[in-house]
Tab-separated table of N, CA and C in Angstrom:
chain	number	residue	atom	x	y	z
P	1	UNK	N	-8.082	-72.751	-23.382
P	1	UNK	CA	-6.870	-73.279	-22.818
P	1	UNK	C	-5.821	-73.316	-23.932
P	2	UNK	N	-4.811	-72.673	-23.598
P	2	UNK	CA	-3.233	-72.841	-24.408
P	2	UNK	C	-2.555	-74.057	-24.059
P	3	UNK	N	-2.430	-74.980	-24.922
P	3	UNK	CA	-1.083	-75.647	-24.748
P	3	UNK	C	-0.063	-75.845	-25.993
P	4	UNK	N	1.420	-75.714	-24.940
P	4	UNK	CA	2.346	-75.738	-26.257
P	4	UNK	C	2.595	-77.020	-26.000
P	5	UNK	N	3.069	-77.602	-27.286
P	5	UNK	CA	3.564	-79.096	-27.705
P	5	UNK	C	5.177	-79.335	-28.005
P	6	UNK	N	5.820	-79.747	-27.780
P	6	UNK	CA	6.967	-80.060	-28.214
P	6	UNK	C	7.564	-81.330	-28.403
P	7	UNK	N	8.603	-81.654	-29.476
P	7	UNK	CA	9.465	-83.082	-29.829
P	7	UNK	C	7.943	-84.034	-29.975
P	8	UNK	N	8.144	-85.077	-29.454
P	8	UNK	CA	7.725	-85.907	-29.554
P	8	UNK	C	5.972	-86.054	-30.065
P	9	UNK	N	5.239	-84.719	-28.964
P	9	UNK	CA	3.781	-84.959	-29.366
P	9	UNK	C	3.743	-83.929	-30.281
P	10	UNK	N	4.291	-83.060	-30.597
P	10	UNK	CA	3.802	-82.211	-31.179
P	10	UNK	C	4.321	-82.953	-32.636
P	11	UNK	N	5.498	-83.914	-32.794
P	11	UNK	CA	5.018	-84.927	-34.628
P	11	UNK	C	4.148	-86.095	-34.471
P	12	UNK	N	3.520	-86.688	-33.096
P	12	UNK	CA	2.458	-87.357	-33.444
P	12	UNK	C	1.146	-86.695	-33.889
P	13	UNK	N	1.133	-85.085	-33.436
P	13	UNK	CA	0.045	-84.293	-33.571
P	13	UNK	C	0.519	-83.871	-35.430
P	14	UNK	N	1.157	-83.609	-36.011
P	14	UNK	CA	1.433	-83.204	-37.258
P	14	UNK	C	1.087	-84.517	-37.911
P	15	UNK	N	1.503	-86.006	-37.311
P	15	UNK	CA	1.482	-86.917	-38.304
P	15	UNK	C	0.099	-87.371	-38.437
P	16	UNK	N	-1.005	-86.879	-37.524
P	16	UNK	CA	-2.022	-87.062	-37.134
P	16	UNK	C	-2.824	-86.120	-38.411
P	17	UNK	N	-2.311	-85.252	-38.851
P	17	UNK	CA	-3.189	-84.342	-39.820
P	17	UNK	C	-2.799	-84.451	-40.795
P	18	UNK	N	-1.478	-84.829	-40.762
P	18	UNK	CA	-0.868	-85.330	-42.323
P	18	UNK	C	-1.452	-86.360	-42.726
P	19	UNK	N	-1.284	-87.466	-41.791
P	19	UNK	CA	-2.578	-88.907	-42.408
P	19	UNK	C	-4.043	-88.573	-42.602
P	20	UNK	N	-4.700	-87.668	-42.117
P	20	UNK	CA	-5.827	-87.468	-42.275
P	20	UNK	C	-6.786	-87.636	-41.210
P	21	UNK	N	-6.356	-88.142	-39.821
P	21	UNK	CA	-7.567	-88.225	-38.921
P	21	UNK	C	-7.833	-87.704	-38.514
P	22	UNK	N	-7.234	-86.208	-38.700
P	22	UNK	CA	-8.061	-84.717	-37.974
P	22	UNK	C	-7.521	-83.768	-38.891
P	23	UNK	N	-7.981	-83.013	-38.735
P	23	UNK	CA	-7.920	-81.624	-40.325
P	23	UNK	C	-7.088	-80.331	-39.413
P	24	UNK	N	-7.034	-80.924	-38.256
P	24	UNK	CA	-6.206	-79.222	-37.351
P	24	UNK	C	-5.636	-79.872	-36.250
P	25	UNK	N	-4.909	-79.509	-35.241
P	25	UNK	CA	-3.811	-80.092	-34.474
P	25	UNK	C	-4.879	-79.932	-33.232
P	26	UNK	N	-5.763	-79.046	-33.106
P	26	UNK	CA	-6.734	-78.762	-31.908
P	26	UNK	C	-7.749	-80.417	-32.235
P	27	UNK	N	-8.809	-80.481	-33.287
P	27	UNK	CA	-8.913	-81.670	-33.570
P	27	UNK	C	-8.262	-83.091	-32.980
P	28	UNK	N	-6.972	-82.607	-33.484
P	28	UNK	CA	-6.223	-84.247	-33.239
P	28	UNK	C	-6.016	-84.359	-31.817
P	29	UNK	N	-5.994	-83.204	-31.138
P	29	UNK	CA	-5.662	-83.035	-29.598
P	29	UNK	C	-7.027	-83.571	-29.048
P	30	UNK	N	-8.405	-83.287	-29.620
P	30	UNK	CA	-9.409	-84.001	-29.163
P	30	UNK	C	-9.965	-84.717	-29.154
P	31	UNK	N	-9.456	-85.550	-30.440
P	31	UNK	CA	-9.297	-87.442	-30.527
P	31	UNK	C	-8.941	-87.712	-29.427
P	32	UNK	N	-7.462	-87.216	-29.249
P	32	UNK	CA	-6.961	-88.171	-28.476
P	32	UNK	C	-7.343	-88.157	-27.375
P	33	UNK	N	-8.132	-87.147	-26.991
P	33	UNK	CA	-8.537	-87.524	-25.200
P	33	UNK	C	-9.386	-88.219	-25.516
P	34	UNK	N	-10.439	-88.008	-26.386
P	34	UNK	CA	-11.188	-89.359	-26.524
P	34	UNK	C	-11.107	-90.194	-26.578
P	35	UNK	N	-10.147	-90.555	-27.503
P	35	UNK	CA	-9.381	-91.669	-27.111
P	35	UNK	C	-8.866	-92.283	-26.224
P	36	UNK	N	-8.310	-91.848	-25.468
P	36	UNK	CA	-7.484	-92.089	-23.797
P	36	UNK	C	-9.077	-92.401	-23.285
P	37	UNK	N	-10.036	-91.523	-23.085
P	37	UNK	CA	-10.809	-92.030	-21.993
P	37	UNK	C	-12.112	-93.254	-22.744
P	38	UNK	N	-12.127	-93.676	-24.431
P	38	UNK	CA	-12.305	-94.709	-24.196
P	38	UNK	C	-11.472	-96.372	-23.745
P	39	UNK	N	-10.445	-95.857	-23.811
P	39	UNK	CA	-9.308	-96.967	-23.619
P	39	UNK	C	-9.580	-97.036	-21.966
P	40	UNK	N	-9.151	-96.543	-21.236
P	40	UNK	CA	-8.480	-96.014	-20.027
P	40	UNK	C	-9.948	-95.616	-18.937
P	41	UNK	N	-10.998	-95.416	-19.346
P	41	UNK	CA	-12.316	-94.830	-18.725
P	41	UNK	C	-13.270	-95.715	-18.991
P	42	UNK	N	-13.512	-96.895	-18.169
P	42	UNK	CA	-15.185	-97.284	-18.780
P	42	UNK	C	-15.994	-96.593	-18.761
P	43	UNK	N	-17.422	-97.046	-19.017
P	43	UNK	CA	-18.030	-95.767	-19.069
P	43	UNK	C	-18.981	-96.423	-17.689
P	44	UNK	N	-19.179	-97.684	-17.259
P	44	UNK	CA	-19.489	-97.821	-15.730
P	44	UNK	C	-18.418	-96.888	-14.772
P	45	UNK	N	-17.349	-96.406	-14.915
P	45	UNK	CA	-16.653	-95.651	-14.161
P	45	UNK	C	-16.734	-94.891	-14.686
P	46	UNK	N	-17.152	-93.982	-15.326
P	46	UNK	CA	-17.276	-92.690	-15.691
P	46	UNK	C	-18.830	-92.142	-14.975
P	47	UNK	N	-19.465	-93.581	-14.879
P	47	UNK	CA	-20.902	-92.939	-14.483
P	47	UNK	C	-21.131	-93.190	-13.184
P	48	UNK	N	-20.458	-93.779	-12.424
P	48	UNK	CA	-20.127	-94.124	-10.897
P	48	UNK	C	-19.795	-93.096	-10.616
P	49	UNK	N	-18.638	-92.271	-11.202
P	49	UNK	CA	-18.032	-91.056	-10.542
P	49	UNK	C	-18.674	-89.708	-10.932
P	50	UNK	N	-19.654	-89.821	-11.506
P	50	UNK	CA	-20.492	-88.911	-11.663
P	50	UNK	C	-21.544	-88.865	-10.800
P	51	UNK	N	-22.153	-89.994	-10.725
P	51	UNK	CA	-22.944	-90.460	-9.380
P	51	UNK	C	-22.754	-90.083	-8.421
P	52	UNK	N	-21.392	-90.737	-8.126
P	52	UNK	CA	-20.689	-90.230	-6.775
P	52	UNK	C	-21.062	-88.528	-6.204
P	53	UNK	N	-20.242	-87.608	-7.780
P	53	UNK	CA	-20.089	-86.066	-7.377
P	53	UNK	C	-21.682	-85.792	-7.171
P	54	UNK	N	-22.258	-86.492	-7.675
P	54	UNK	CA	-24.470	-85.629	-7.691
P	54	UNK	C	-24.169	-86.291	-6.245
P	55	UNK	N	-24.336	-87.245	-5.859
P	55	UNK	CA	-24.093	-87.335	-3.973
P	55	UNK	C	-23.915	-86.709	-3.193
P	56	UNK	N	-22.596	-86.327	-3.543
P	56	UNK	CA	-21.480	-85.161	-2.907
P	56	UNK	C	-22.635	-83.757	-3.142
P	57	UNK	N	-22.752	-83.416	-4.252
P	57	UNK	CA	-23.510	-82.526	-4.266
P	57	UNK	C	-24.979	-82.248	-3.013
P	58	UNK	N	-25.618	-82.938	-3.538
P	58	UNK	CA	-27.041	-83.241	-2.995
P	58	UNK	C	-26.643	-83.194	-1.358
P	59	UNK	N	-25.677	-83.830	-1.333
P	59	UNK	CA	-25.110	-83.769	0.127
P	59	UNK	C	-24.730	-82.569	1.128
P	60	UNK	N	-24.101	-81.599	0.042
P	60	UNK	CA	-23.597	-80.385	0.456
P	60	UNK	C	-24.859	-78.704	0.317
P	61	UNK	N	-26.071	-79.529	-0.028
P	61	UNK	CA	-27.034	-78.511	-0.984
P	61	UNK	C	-26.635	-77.474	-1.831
P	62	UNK	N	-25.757	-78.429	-2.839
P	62	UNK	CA	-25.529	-77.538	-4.128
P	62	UNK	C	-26.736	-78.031	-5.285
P	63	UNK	N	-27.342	-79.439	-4.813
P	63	UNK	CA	-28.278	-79.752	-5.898
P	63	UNK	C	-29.376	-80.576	-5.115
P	64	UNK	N	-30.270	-79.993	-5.733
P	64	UNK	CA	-31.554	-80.769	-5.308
P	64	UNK	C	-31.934	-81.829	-5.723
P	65	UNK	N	-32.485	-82.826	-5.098
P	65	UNK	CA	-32.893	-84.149	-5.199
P	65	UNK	C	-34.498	-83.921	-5.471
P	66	UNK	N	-35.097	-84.290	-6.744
P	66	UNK	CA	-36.422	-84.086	-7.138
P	66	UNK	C	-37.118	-85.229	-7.088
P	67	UNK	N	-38.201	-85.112	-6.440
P	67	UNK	CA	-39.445	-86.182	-6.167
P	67	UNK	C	-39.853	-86.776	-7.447
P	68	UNK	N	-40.515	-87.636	-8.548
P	68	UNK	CA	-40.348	-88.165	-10.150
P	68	UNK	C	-41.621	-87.122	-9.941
P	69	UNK	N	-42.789	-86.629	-8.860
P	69	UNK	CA	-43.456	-85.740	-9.266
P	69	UNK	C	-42.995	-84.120	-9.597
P	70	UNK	N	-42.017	-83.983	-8.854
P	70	UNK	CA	-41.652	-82.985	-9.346
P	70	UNK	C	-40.755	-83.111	-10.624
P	71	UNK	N	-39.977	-84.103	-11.179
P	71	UNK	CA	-39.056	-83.762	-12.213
P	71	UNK	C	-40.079	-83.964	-13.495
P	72	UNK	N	-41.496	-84.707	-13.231
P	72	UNK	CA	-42.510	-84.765	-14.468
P	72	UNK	C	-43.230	-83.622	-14.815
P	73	UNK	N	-43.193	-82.698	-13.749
P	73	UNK	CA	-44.086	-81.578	-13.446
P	73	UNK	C	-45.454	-81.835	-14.173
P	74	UNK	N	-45.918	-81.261	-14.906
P	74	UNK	CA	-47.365	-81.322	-15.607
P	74	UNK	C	-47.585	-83.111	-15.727
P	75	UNK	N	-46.685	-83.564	-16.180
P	75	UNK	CA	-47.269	-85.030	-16.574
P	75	UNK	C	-46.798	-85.837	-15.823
P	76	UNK	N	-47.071	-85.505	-14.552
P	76	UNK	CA	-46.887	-86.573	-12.873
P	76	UNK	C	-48.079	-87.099	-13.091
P	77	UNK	N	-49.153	-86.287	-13.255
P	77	UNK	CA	-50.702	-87.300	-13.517
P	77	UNK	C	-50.720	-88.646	-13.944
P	78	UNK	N	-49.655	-88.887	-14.974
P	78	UNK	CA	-49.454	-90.118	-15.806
P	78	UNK	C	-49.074	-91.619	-14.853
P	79	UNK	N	-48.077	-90.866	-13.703
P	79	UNK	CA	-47.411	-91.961	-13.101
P	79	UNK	C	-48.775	-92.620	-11.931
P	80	UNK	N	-48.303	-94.201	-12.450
P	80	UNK	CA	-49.025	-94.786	-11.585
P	80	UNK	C	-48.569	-94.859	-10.168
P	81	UNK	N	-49.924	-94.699	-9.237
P	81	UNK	CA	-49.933	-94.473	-7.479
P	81	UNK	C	-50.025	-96.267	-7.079
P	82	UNK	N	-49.326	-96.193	-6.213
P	82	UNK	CA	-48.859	-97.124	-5.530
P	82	UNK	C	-50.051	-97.850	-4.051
């Protein structure tokens, strides 16, 4: 992905490598989403909405829902029977 920067982010992105918290402007561009989505993203909502899409999925049969015997395969033996 290309993006151009201009005025404003593109000298928080320079002042960002000039101070030292990233060594390249691609770097500092990937702080900061990290940044944004620990601020801005819990990570209970990050994993809800991931949840959600395997739902959606499983729902639509793009993904299969595995039995714990099938996702152990060889070492299902282990799990205790009920």
């Amino acid at each position: 992905m290309n993006v151009v920067f201009r005025g404003k982010s593109m000298e928080i992105l320079d002042e960002m490598v000039r101070q030292g918290f990233a060594n390249t402007k691609s770097e500092a561009v990937r702080l900061a989403v990290i940044n944004f989505g620990k601020e801005r993203l819990s990570e209970a909502e990050l994993v809800n909405r991931k949840l959600d899409q395997m739902d959606r999925e499983v729902a639509e049969g793009k993904r299969k829902l595995l039995t714990a015997e099938e996702a152990l395969g060889e070492y299902a033996k282990y799990l205790k029977k009920k």
